[in-house]
Amino acid sequence: MAMSSTDGRPDHDDDVDPRKVRSRTRLLDAATALLESGGLDAVTIDGVTRLSHVARTTLYRHFDNVVQLRAATLERMLPPVVQVPVGGTLRERLIELVTRQADVINDAPMHLTTLAWLATAERDEAAGARVGSLRHRLIEQYRKPFDELFEAPEARALLAGRELAAVLAQLIGPIIFPRLTGIGYATRADCTRIVDDFLAATAVSGAKPAASA
């Protein structure tokens, strides 16, 4: 089955026509270069078409507007979204999900990933709503597998009344910190310890002990 691209358009046409693959790649290469050199505001229709040598009409076959182009550029620079594991106990699924997230974080070029996140930071009042909306969209995308996992009643009990965002900081923060500081990479053993510490803490705080079994 064909997957949808960042801009919501099906990718099967691009898979059939190599010219479309090449033109989209050139557009995103140019947009990435502009983002690295000048930030998100540098990614404009004129700038991308000029640098990529791809016609404006061709660009609009891939992206309806500059917002979609910027979103596709940022998502290209960020780690891929992981899938929710199926089967196993809640503990096993949570360990597997955190490990999968660690794997994509470990494999991602950290300077580009950091740049992509910084590019969505609100910098001024005029751009705040637009850029903030883009960051919200990306955050929702990356937290989706955890939303799905914590939909189950036994998993929801682990939240112990806290927001999922706070739980994600507890689970994913220890994975990101070593990468940002250059200390090292989180292994599966590290992810297992992070999850077990989280489950132990929720049990102490009053969550159902059976949830950590």
PDB file of N, CA and C in Angstrom, residues 5-110:
ATOM      1  N   SER A   5       2.746  11.120   1.847  1.00  0.00           N
ATOM      2  CA  SER A   5       3.904  11.941   2.122  1.00  0.00           C
ATOM      3  C   SER A   5       3.567  12.977   3.170  1.00  0.00           C
ATOM      4  N   THR A   6       4.557  13.760   3.558  1.00  0.00           N
ATOM      5  CA  THR A   6       4.375  14.787   4.577  1.00  0.00           C
ATOM      6  C   THR A   6       3.288  15.771   4.201  1.00  0.00           C
ATOM      7  N   ASP A   7       3.175  16.067   2.916  1.00  0.00           N
ATOM      8  CA  ASP A   7       2.192  17.061   2.505  1.00  0.00           C
ATOM      9  C   ASP A   7       0.816  16.467   2.288  1.00  0.00           C
ATOM     10  N   GLY A   8       0.639  15.183   2.655  1.00  0.00           N
ATOM     11  CA  GLY A   8      -0.671  14.582   2.568  1.00  0.00           C
ATOM     12  C   GLY A   8      -0.981  13.971   1.222  1.00  0.00           C
ATOM     13  N   ARG A   9      -0.061  14.021   0.274  1.00  0.00           N
ATOM     14  CA  ARG A   9      -0.308  13.468  -1.032  1.00  0.00           C
ATOM     15  C   ARG A   9       0.265  12.062  -1.108  1.00  0.00           C
ATOM     16  N   PRO A  10      -0.409  11.144  -1.823  1.00  0.00           N
ATOM     17  CA  PRO A  10       0.102   9.787  -1.907  1.00  0.00           C
ATOM     18  C   PRO A  10       1.423   9.741  -2.638  1.00  0.00           C
ATOM     19  N   ASP A  11       2.306   8.825  -2.196  1.00  0.00           N
ATOM     20  CA  ASP A  11       3.638   8.723  -2.776  1.00  0.00           C
ATOM     21  C   ASP A  11       3.702   7.764  -3.960  1.00  0.00           C
ATOM     22  N   HIS A  12       2.593   7.070  -4.295  1.00  0.00           N
ATOM     23  CA  HIS A  12       2.711   6.031  -5.310  1.00  0.00           C
ATOM     24  C   HIS A  12       3.063   6.609  -6.669  1.00  0.00           C
ATOM     25  N   ASP A  13       2.639   7.847  -6.975  1.00  0.00           N
ATOM     26  CA  ASP A  13       2.997   8.455  -8.245  1.00  0.00           C
ATOM     27  C   ASP A  13       4.495   8.691  -8.321  1.00  0.00           C
ATOM     28  N   ASP A  14       5.089   9.144  -7.193  1.00  0.00           N
ATOM     29  CA  ASP A  14       6.517   9.374  -7.152  1.00  0.00           C
ATOM     30  C   ASP A  14       7.285   8.071  -7.328  1.00  0.00           C
ATOM     31  N   ASP A  15       6.735   6.972  -6.790  1.00  0.00           N
ATOM     32  CA  ASP A  15       7.403   5.692  -6.911  1.00  0.00           C
ATOM     33  C   ASP A  15       7.424   5.230  -8.361  1.00  0.00           C
ATOM     34  N   VAL A  16       6.395   5.587  -9.130  1.00  0.00           N
ATOM     35  CA  VAL A  16       6.287   5.165 -10.515  1.00  0.00           C
ATOM     36  C   VAL A  16       7.165   6.023 -11.414  1.00  0.00           C
ATOM     37  N   ASP A  17       7.228   7.307 -11.162  1.00  0.00           N
ATOM     38  CA  ASP A  17       7.933   8.245 -12.020  1.00  0.00           C
ATOM     39  C   ASP A  17       9.231   8.704 -11.353  1.00  0.00           C
ATOM     40  N   PRO A  18      10.379   8.215 -11.820  1.00  0.00           N
ATOM     41  CA  PRO A  18      11.661   8.617 -11.207  1.00  0.00           C
ATOM     42  C   PRO A  18      11.915  10.116 -11.297  1.00  0.00           C
ATOM     43  N   ARG A  19      11.344  10.773 -12.297  1.00  0.00           N
ATOM     44  CA  ARG A  19      11.552  12.212 -12.431  1.00  0.00           C
ATOM     45  C   ARG A  19      10.944  12.954 -11.254  1.00  0.00           C
ATOM     46  N   LYS A  20       9.809  12.486 -10.792  1.00  0.00           N
ATOM     47  CA  LYS A  20       9.182  13.120  -9.634  1.00  0.00           C
ATOM     48  C   LYS A  20       9.989  12.879  -8.367  1.00  0.00           C
ATOM     49  N   VAL A  21      10.578  11.692  -8.269  1.00  0.00           N
ATOM     50  CA  VAL A  21      11.439  11.402  -7.119  1.00  0.00           C
ATOM     51  C   VAL A  21      12.630  12.347  -7.124  1.00  0.00           C
ATOM     52  N   ARG A  22      13.233  12.529  -8.301  1.00  0.00           N
ATOM     53  CA  ARG A  22      14.407  13.395  -8.400  1.00  0.00           C
ATOM     54  C   ARG A  22      14.067  14.847  -8.096  1.00  0.00           C
ATOM     55  N   SER A  23      12.939  15.321  -8.636  1.00  0.00           N
ATOM     56  CA  SER A  23      12.589  16.726  -8.421  1.00  0.00           C
ATOM     57  C   SER A  23      12.254  16.985  -6.957  1.00  0.00           C
ATOM     58  N   ARG A  24      11.556  16.059  -6.314  1.00  0.00           N
ATOM     59  CA  ARG A  24      11.231  16.228  -4.897  1.00  0.00           C
ATOM     60  C   ARG A  24      12.503  16.214  -4.053  1.00  0.00           C
ATOM     61  N   THR A  25      13.426  15.299  -4.396  1.00  0.00           N
ATOM     62  CA  THR A  25      14.689  15.221  -3.667  1.00  0.00           C
ATOM     63  C   THR A  25      15.473  16.516  -3.812  1.00  0.00           C
ATOM     64  N   ARG A  26      15.531  17.057  -5.018  1.00  0.00           N
ATOM     65  CA  ARG A  26      16.265  18.304  -5.241  1.00  0.00           C
ATOM     66  C   ARG A  26      15.626  19.456  -4.470  1.00  0.00           C
ATOM     67  N   LEU A  27      14.314  19.494  -4.440  1.00  0.00           N
ATOM     68  CA  LEU A  27      13.624  20.549  -3.695  1.00  0.00           C
ATOM     69  C   LEU A  27      13.932  20.455  -2.204  1.00  0.00           C
ATOM     70  N   LEU A  28      13.871  19.253  -1.657  1.00  0.00           N
ATOM     71  CA  LEU A  28      14.117  19.090  -0.225  1.00  0.00           C
ATOM     72  C   LEU A  28      15.587  19.273   0.110  1.00  0.00           C
ATOM     73  N   ASP A  29      16.481  18.893  -0.800  1.00  0.00           N
ATOM     74  CA  ASP A  29      17.910  19.157  -0.586  1.00  0.00           C
ATOM     75  C   ASP A  29      18.152  20.658  -0.495  1.00  0.00           C
ATOM     76  N   ALA A  30      17.528  21.403  -1.407  1.00  0.00           N
ATOM     77  CA  ALA A  30      17.698  22.858  -1.410  1.00  0.00           C
ATOM     78  C   ALA A  30      17.094  23.476  -0.158  1.00  0.00           C
ATOM     79  N   ALA A  31      15.913  23.004   0.227  1.00  0.00           N
ATOM     80  CA  ALA A  31      15.250  23.538   1.418  1.00  0.00           C
ATOM     81  C   ALA A  31      16.072  23.254   2.666  1.00  0.00           C
ATOM     82  N   THR A  32      16.669  22.072   2.740  1.00  0.00           N
ATOM     83  CA  THR A  32      17.510  21.722   3.880  1.00  0.00           C
ATOM     84  C   THR A  32      18.732  22.625   3.957  1.00  0.00           C
ATOM     85  N   ALA A  33      19.352  22.879   2.808  1.00  0.00           N
ATOM     86  CA  ALA A  33      20.526  23.754   2.783  1.00  0.00           C
ATOM     87  C   ALA A  33      20.155  25.164   3.229  1.00  0.00           C
ATOM     88  N   LEU A  34      19.008  25.662   2.785  1.00  0.00           N
ATOM     89  CA  LEU A  34      18.565  27.000   3.188  1.00  0.00           C
ATOM     90  C   LEU A  34      18.256  27.043   4.687  1.00  0.00           C
ATOM     91  N   LEU A  35      17.650  25.985   5.202  1.00  0.00           N
ATOM     92  CA  LEU A  35      17.342  25.924   6.622  1.00  0.00           C
ATOM     93  C   LEU A  35      18.616  25.945   7.457  1.00  0.00           C
ATOM     94  N   GLU A  36      19.613  25.195   7.017  1.00  0.00           N
ATOM     95  CA  GLU A  36      20.881  25.147   7.754  1.00  0.00           C
ATOM     96  C   GLU A  36      21.597  26.493   7.749  1.00  0.00           C
ATOM     97  N   SER A  37      21.505  27.212   6.629  1.00  0.00           N
ATOM     98  CA  SER A  37      22.250  28.460   6.504  1.00  0.00           C
ATOM     99  C   SER A  37      21.506  29.678   7.028  1.00  0.00           C
ATOM    100  N   GLY A  38      20.164  29.648   6.952  1.00  0.00           N
ATOM    101  CA  GLY A  38      19.414  30.855   7.309  1.00  0.00           C
ATOM    102  C   GLY A  38      18.215  30.666   8.201  1.00  0.00           C
ATOM    103  N   GLY A  39      17.968  29.436   8.643  1.00  0.00           N
ATOM    104  CA  GLY A  39      16.808  29.205   9.498  1.00  0.00           C
ATOM    105  C   GLY A  39      15.538  28.987   8.701  1.00  0.00           C
ATOM    106  N   LEU A  40      14.447  28.798   9.414  1.00  0.00           N
ATOM    107  CA  LEU A  40      13.177  28.443   8.778  1.00  0.00           C
ATOM    108  C   LEU A  40      12.687  29.522   7.820  1.00  0.00           C
ATOM    109  N   ASP A  41      12.903  30.789   8.151  1.00  0.00           N
ATOM    110  CA  ASP A  41      12.423  31.875   7.295  1.00  0.00           C
ATOM    111  C   ASP A  41      13.138  31.908   5.955  1.00  0.00           C
ATOM    112  N   ALA A  42      14.306  31.296   5.884  1.00  0.00           N
ATOM    113  CA  ALA A  42      15.045  31.269   4.620  1.00  0.00           C
ATOM    114  C   ALA A  42      14.449  30.275   3.630  1.00  0.00           C
ATOM    115  N   VAL A  43      13.626  29.361   4.119  1.00  0.00           N
ATOM    116  CA  VAL A  43      12.994  28.364   3.252  1.00  0.00           C
ATOM    117  C   VAL A  43      11.761  28.998   2.622  1.00  0.00           C
ATOM    118  N   THR A  44      11.938  29.575   1.453  1.00  0.00           N
ATOM    119  CA  THR A  44      10.860  30.221   0.709  1.00  0.00           C
ATOM    120  C   THR A  44      10.706  29.542  -0.640  1.00  0.00           C
ATOM    121  N   ILE A  45       9.582  29.788  -1.282  1.00  0.00           N
ATOM    122  CA  ILE A  45       9.347  29.214  -2.611  1.00  0.00           C
ATOM    123  C   ILE A  45      10.417  29.700  -3.582  1.00  0.00           C
ATOM    124  N   ASP A  46      10.655  31.003  -3.591  1.00  0.00           N
ATOM    125  CA  ASP A  46      11.658  31.567  -4.506  1.00  0.00           C
ATOM    126  C   ASP A  46      13.046  31.015  -4.225  1.00  0.00           C
ATOM    127  N   GLY A  47      13.407  30.973  -2.931  1.00  0.00           N
ATOM    128  CA  GLY A  47      14.738  30.507  -2.575  1.00  0.00           C
ATOM    129  C   GLY A  47      14.956  29.056  -2.952  1.00  0.00           C
ATOM    130  N   VAL A  48      13.974  28.214  -2.707  1.00  0.00           N
ATOM    131  CA  VAL A  48      14.111  26.782  -2.985  1.00  0.00           C
ATOM    132  C   VAL A  48      14.152  26.520  -4.486  1.00  0.00           C
ATOM    133  N   THR A  49      13.277  27.179  -5.256  1.00  0.00           N
ATOM    134  CA  THR A  49      13.286  26.953  -6.706  1.00  0.00           C
ATOM    135  C   THR A  49      14.585  27.468  -7.330  1.00  0.00           C
ATOM    136  N   ARG A  50      15.082  28.573  -6.825  1.00  0.00           N
ATOM    137  CA  ARG A  50      16.330  29.128  -7.368  1.00  0.00           C
ATOM    138  C   ARG A  50      17.510  28.213  -7.076  1.00  0.00           C
ATOM    139  N   LEU A  51      17.610  27.718  -5.839  1.00  0.00           N
ATOM    140  CA  LEU A  51      18.741  26.890  -5.463  1.00  0.00           C
ATOM    141  C   LEU A  51      18.660  25.492  -6.075  1.00  0.00           C
ATOM    142  N   SER A  52      17.469  24.954  -6.201  1.00  0.00           N
ATOM    143  CA  SER A  52      17.288  23.593  -6.710  1.00  0.00           C
ATOM    144  C   SER A  52      17.253  23.526  -8.229  1.00  0.00           C
ATOM    145  N   HIS A  53      17.013  24.677  -8.882  1.00  0.00           N
ATOM    146  CA  HIS A  53      16.824  24.726 -10.336  1.00  0.00           C
ATOM    147  C   HIS A  53      15.625  23.886 -10.763  1.00  0.00           C
ATOM    148  N   VAL A  54      14.637  23.854  -9.893  1.00  0.00           N
ATOM    149  CA  VAL A  54      13.370  23.188 -10.189  1.00  0.00           C
ATOM    150  C   VAL A  54      12.310  24.269 -10.371  1.00  0.00           C
ATOM    151  N   ALA A  55      11.491  24.131 -11.394  1.00  0.00           N
ATOM    152  CA  ALA A  55      10.498  25.154 -11.704  1.00  0.00           C
ATOM    153  C   ALA A  55       9.461  25.274 -10.595  1.00  0.00           C
ATOM    154  N   ARG A  56       8.946  26.480 -10.440  1.00  0.00           N
ATOM    155  CA  ARG A  56       7.913  26.730  -9.434  1.00  0.00           C
ATOM    156  C   ARG A  56       6.700  25.830  -9.654  1.00  0.00           C
ATOM    157  N   THR A  57       6.310  25.641 -10.921  1.00  0.00           N
ATOM    158  CA  THR A  57       5.154  24.794 -11.215  1.00  0.00           C
ATOM    159  C   THR A  57       5.395  23.359 -10.749  1.00  0.00           C
ATOM    160  N   THR A  58       6.629  22.902 -10.883  1.00  0.00           N
ATOM    161  CA  THR A  58       6.958  21.556 -10.413  1.00  0.00           C
ATOM    162  C   THR A  58       6.892  21.485  -8.900  1.00  0.00           C
ATOM    163  N   LEU A  59       7.392  22.529  -8.239  1.00  0.00           N
ATOM    164  CA  LEU A  59       7.324  22.555  -6.777  1.00  0.00           C
ATOM    165  C   LEU A  59       5.885  22.421  -6.303  1.00  0.00           C
ATOM    166  N   TYR A  60       4.976  23.121  -6.957  1.00  0.00           N
ATOM    167  CA  TYR A  60       3.579  23.083  -6.523  1.00  0.00           C
ATOM    168  C   TYR A  60       2.897  21.753  -6.840  1.00  0.00           C
ATOM    169  N   ARG A  61       3.538  20.912  -7.626  1.00  0.00           N
ATOM    170  CA  ARG A  61       3.003  19.559  -7.812  1.00  0.00           C
ATOM    171  C   ARG A  61       3.288  18.688  -6.592  1.00  0.00           C
ATOM    172  N   HIS A  62       4.309  19.084  -5.846  1.00  0.00           N
ATOM    173  CA  HIS A  62       4.684  18.328  -4.648  1.00  0.00           C
ATOM    174  C   HIS A  62       4.128  18.954  -3.372  1.00  0.00           C
ATOM    175  N   PHE A  63       4.087  20.285  -3.315  1.00  0.00           N
ATOM    176  CA  PHE A  63       3.681  20.993  -2.101  1.00  0.00           C
ATOM    177  C   PHE A  63       2.701  22.105  -2.473  1.00  0.00           C
ATOM    178  N   ASP A  64       1.629  22.195  -1.708  1.00  0.00           N
ATOM    179  CA  ASP A  64       0.623  23.212  -1.998  1.00  0.00           C
ATOM    180  C   ASP A  64       1.092  24.610  -1.632  1.00  0.00           C
ATOM    181  N   ASN A  65       1.953  24.717  -0.626  1.00  0.00           N
ATOM    182  CA  ASN A  65       2.381  26.026  -0.150  1.00  0.00           C
ATOM    183  C   ASN A  65       3.689  25.889   0.619  1.00  0.00           C
ATOM    184  N   VAL A  66       4.214  27.016   1.059  1.00  0.00           N
ATOM    185  CA  VAL A  66       5.514  27.007   1.728  1.00  0.00           C
ATOM    186  C   VAL A  66       5.443  26.322   3.095  1.00  0.00           C
ATOM    187  N   VAL A  67       4.285  26.338   3.742  1.00  0.00           N
ATOM    188  CA  VAL A  67       4.145  25.667   5.040  1.00  0.00           C
ATOM    189  C   VAL A  67       4.350  24.161   4.884  1.00  0.00           C
ATOM    190  N   GLN A  68       3.744  23.578   3.841  1.00  0.00           N
ATOM    191  CA  GLN A  68       3.931  22.149   3.595  1.00  0.00           C
ATOM    192  C   GLN A  68       5.377  21.841   3.240  1.00  0.00           C
ATOM    193  N   LEU A  69       5.994  22.728   2.471  1.00  0.00           N
ATOM    194  CA  LEU A  69       7.402  22.542   2.112  1.00  0.00           C
ATOM    195  C   LEU A  69       8.292  22.564   3.350  1.00  0.00           C
ATOM    196  N   ARG A  70       8.056  23.517   4.231  1.00  0.00           N
ATOM    197  CA  ARG A  70       8.858  23.611   5.458  1.00  0.00           C
ATOM    198  C   ARG A  70       8.632  22.404   6.358  1.00  0.00           C
ATOM    199  N   ALA A  71       7.380  21.977   6.463  1.00  0.00           N
ATOM    200  CA  ALA A  71       7.078  20.819   7.300  1.00  0.00           C
ATOM    201  C   ALA A  71       7.779  19.573   6.773  1.00  0.00           C
ATOM    202  N   ALA A  72       7.752  19.389   5.446  1.00  0.00           N
ATOM    203  CA  ALA A  72       8.412  18.231   4.848  1.00  0.00           C
ATOM    204  C   ALA A  72       9.913  18.287   5.079  1.00  0.00           C
ATOM    205  N   THR A  73      10.484  19.488   5.008  1.00  0.00           N
ATOM    206  CA  THR A  73      11.923  19.654   5.224  1.00  0.00           C
ATOM    207  C   THR A  73      12.296  19.307   6.657  1.00  0.00           C
ATOM    208  N   LEU A  74      11.516  19.800   7.612  1.00  0.00           N
ATOM    209  CA  LEU A  74      11.804  19.532   9.017  1.00  0.00           C
ATOM    210  C   LEU A  74      11.644  18.058   9.345  1.00  0.00           C
ATOM    211  N   GLU A  75      10.579  17.448   8.842  1.00  0.00           N
ATOM    212  CA  GLU A  75      10.346  16.038   9.138  1.00  0.00           C
ATOM    213  C   GLU A  75      11.429  15.163   8.509  1.00  0.00           C
ATOM    214  N   ARG A  76      11.953  15.610   7.385  1.00  0.00           N
ATOM    215  CA  ARG A  76      13.051  14.876   6.747  1.00  0.00           C
ATOM    216  C   ARG A  76      14.292  14.876   7.630  1.00  0.00           C
ATOM    217  N   MET A  77      14.489  15.941   8.403  1.00  0.00           N
ATOM    218  CA  MET A  77      15.675  16.079   9.239  1.00  0.00           C
ATOM    219  C   MET A  77      15.513  15.414  10.596  1.00  0.00           C
ATOM    220  N   LEU A  78      14.284  15.081  10.956  1.00  0.00           N
ATOM    221  CA  LEU A  78      14.021  14.504  12.268  1.00  0.00           C
ATOM    222  C   LEU A  78      13.998  12.980  12.191  1.00  0.00           C
ATOM    223  N   PRO A  79      14.201  12.299  13.308  1.00  0.00           N
ATOM    224  CA  PRO A  79      14.148  10.834  13.300  1.00  0.00           C
ATOM    225  C   PRO A  79      12.769  10.351  12.875  1.00  0.00           C
ATOM    226  N   PRO A  80      12.694   9.173  12.258  1.00  0.00           N
ATOM    227  CA  PRO A  80      11.394   8.633  11.854  1.00  0.00           C
ATOM    228  C   PRO A  80      10.533   8.294  13.056  1.00  0.00           C
ATOM    229  N   VAL A  81       9.229   8.292  12.843  1.00  0.00           N
ATOM    230  CA  VAL A  81       8.286   7.938  13.905  1.00  0.00           C
ATOM    231  C   VAL A  81       8.283   6.424  14.075  1.00  0.00           C
ATOM    232  N   VAL A  82       8.370   5.955  15.304  1.00  0.00           N
ATOM    233  CA  VAL A  82       8.417   4.515  15.565  1.00  0.00           C
ATOM    234  C   VAL A  82       7.001   3.948  15.645  1.00  0.00           C
ATOM    235  N   GLN A  83       6.912   2.647  15.485  1.00  0.00           N
ATOM    236  CA  GLN A  83       5.637   1.946  15.555  1.00  0.00           C
ATOM    237  C   GLN A  83       5.437   1.339  16.935  1.00  0.00           C
ATOM    238  N   VAL A  84       4.194   1.263  17.352  1.00  0.00           N
ATOM    239  CA  VAL A  84       3.867   0.661  18.651  1.00  0.00           C
ATOM    240  C   VAL A  84       4.036  -0.856  18.564  1.00  0.00           C
ATOM    241  N   PRO A  85       4.810  -1.465  19.455  1.00  0.00           N
ATOM    242  CA  PRO A  85       4.959  -2.924  19.426  1.00  0.00           C
ATOM    243  C   PRO A  85       3.660  -3.615  19.833  1.00  0.00           C
ATOM    244  N   VAL A  86       3.443  -4.793  19.269  1.00  0.00           N
ATOM    245  CA  VAL A  86       2.254  -5.574  19.612  1.00  0.00           C
ATOM    246  C   VAL A  86       2.713  -6.863  20.290  1.00  0.00           C
ATOM    247  N   GLY A  87       1.885  -7.366  21.183  1.00  0.00           N
ATOM    248  CA  GLY A  87       2.208  -8.603  21.879  1.00  0.00           C
ATOM    249  C   GLY A  87       3.123  -8.372  23.070  1.00  0.00           C
ATOM    250  N   GLY A  88       3.017  -9.263  24.041  1.00  0.00           N
ATOM    251  CA  GLY A  88       3.845  -9.153  25.229  1.00  0.00           C
ATOM    252  C   GLY A  88       3.135  -8.417  26.346  1.00  0.00           C
ATOM    253  N   THR A  89       3.778  -8.394  27.509  1.00  0.00           N
ATOM    254  CA  THR A  89       3.220  -7.681  28.652  1.00  0.00           C
ATOM    255  C   THR A  89       3.369  -6.178  28.428  1.00  0.00           C
ATOM    256  N   LEU A  90       2.725  -5.413  29.274  1.00  0.00           N
ATOM    257  CA  LEU A  90       2.844  -3.957  29.170  1.00  0.00           C
ATOM    258  C   LEU A  90       4.293  -3.529  29.357  1.00  0.00           C
ATOM    259  N   ARG A  91       4.957  -4.135  30.327  1.00  0.00           N
ATOM    260  CA  ARG A  91       6.375  -3.804  30.563  1.00  0.00           C
ATOM    261  C   ARG A  91       7.201  -4.092  29.316  1.00  0.00           C
ATOM    262  N   GLU A  92       7.001  -5.260  28.717  1.00  0.00           N
ATOM    263  CA  GLU A  92       7.764  -5.640  27.528  1.00  0.00           C
ATOM    264  C   GLU A  92       7.489  -4.695  26.364  1.00  0.00           C
ATOM    265  N   ARG A  93       6.241  -4.315  26.196  1.00  0.00           N
ATOM    266  CA  ARG A  93       5.897  -3.402  25.093  1.00  0.00           C
ATOM    267  C   ARG A  93       6.496  -2.020  25.328  1.00  0.00           C
ATOM    268  N   LEU A  94       6.485  -1.579  26.586  1.00  0.00           N
ATOM    269  CA  LEU A  94       7.036  -0.263  26.889  1.00  0.00           C
ATOM    270  C   LEU A  94       8.553  -0.257  26.692  1.00  0.00           C
ATOM    271  N   ILE A  95       9.213  -1.332  27.104  1.00  0.00           N
ATOM    272  CA  ILE A  95      10.658  -1.436  26.879  1.00  0.00           C
ATOM    273  C   ILE A  95      10.964  -1.427  25.388  1.00  0.00           C
ATOM    274  N   GLU A  96      10.183  -2.181  24.619  1.00  0.00           N
ATOM    275  CA  GLU A  96      10.419  -2.243  23.179  1.00  0.00           C
ATOM    276  C   GLU A  96      10.179  -0.891  22.521  1.00  0.00           C
ATOM    277  N   LEU A  97       9.132  -0.186  22.939  1.00  0.00           N
ATOM    278  CA  LEU A  97       8.842   1.124  22.357  1.00  0.00           C
ATOM    279  C   LEU A  97       9.949   2.129  22.685  1.00  0.00           C
ATOM    280  N   VAL A  98      10.387   2.155  23.931  1.00  0.00           N
ATOM    281  CA  VAL A  98      11.460   3.074  24.328  1.00  0.00           C
ATOM    282  C   VAL A  98      12.756   2.712  23.602  1.00  0.00           C
ATOM    283  N   THR A  99      13.017   1.417  23.435  1.00  0.00           N
ATOM    284  CA  THR A  99      14.224   0.981  22.723  1.00  0.00           C
ATOM    285  C   THR A  99      14.174   1.392  21.260  1.00  0.00           C
ATOM    286  N   ARG A 100      13.021   1.243  20.636  1.00  0.00           N
ATOM    287  CA  ARG A 100      12.883   1.670  19.245  1.00  0.00           C
ATOM    288  C   ARG A 100      13.121   3.164  19.117  1.00  0.00           C
ATOM    289  N   GLN A 101      12.592   3.924  20.079  1.00  0.00           N
ATOM    290  CA  GLN A 101      12.805   5.368  20.048  1.00  0.00           C
ATOM    291  C   GLN A 101      14.287   5.683  20.233  1.00  0.00           C
ATOM    292  N   ALA A 102      14.951   4.945  21.108  1.00  0.00           N
ATOM    293  CA  ALA A 102      16.384   5.157  21.318  1.00  0.00           C
ATOM    294  C   ALA A 102      17.170   4.849  20.050  1.00  0.00           C
ATOM    295  N   ASP A 103      16.779   3.805  19.338  1.00  0.00           N
ATOM    296  CA  ASP A 103      17.494   3.422  18.119  1.00  0.00           C
ATOM    297  C   ASP A 103      17.447   4.541  17.070  1.00  0.00           C
ATOM    298  N   VAL A 104      16.261   5.146  16.875  1.00  0.00           N
ATOM    299  CA  VAL A 104      16.173   6.200  15.850  1.00  0.00           C
ATOM    300  C   VAL A 104      16.888   7.469  16.311  1.00  0.00           C
ATOM    301  N   ILE A 105      16.868   7.735  17.616  1.00  0.00           N
ATOM    302  CA  ILE A 105      17.607   8.896  18.137  1.00  0.00           C
ATOM    303  C   ILE A 105      19.103   8.676  17.987  1.00  0.00           C
ATOM    304  N   ASN A 106      19.564   7.461  18.263  1.00  0.00           N
ATOM    305  CA  ASN A 106      20.982   7.154  18.139  1.00  0.00           C
ATOM    306  C   ASN A 106      21.469   7.253  16.699  1.00  0.00           C
ATOM    307  N   ASP A 107      20.599   6.902  15.750  1.00  0.00           N
ATOM    308  CA  ASP A 107      20.992   6.889  14.338  1.00  0.00           C
ATOM    309  C   ASP A 107      20.864   8.261  13.680  1.00  0.00           C
ATOM    310  N   ALA A 108      20.123   9.182  14.283  1.00  0.00           N
ATOM    311  CA  ALA A 108      19.866  10.474  13.658  1.00  0.00           C
ATOM    312  C   ALA A 108      21.086  11.383  13.752  1.00  0.00           C
ATOM    313  N   PRO A 109      21.369  12.158  12.683  1.00  0.00           N
ATOM    314  CA  PRO A 109      22.427  13.183  12.773  1.00  0.00           C
ATOM    315  C   PRO A 109      21.984  14.255  13.765  1.00  0.00           C
ATOM    316  N   MET A 110      22.613  14.301  14.925  1.00  0.00           N
ATOM    317  CA  MET A 110      22.102  15.120  16.013  1.00  0.00           C
ATOM    318  C   MET A 110      22.104  16.604  15.678  1.00  0.00           C
TER     319      MET A 110
END
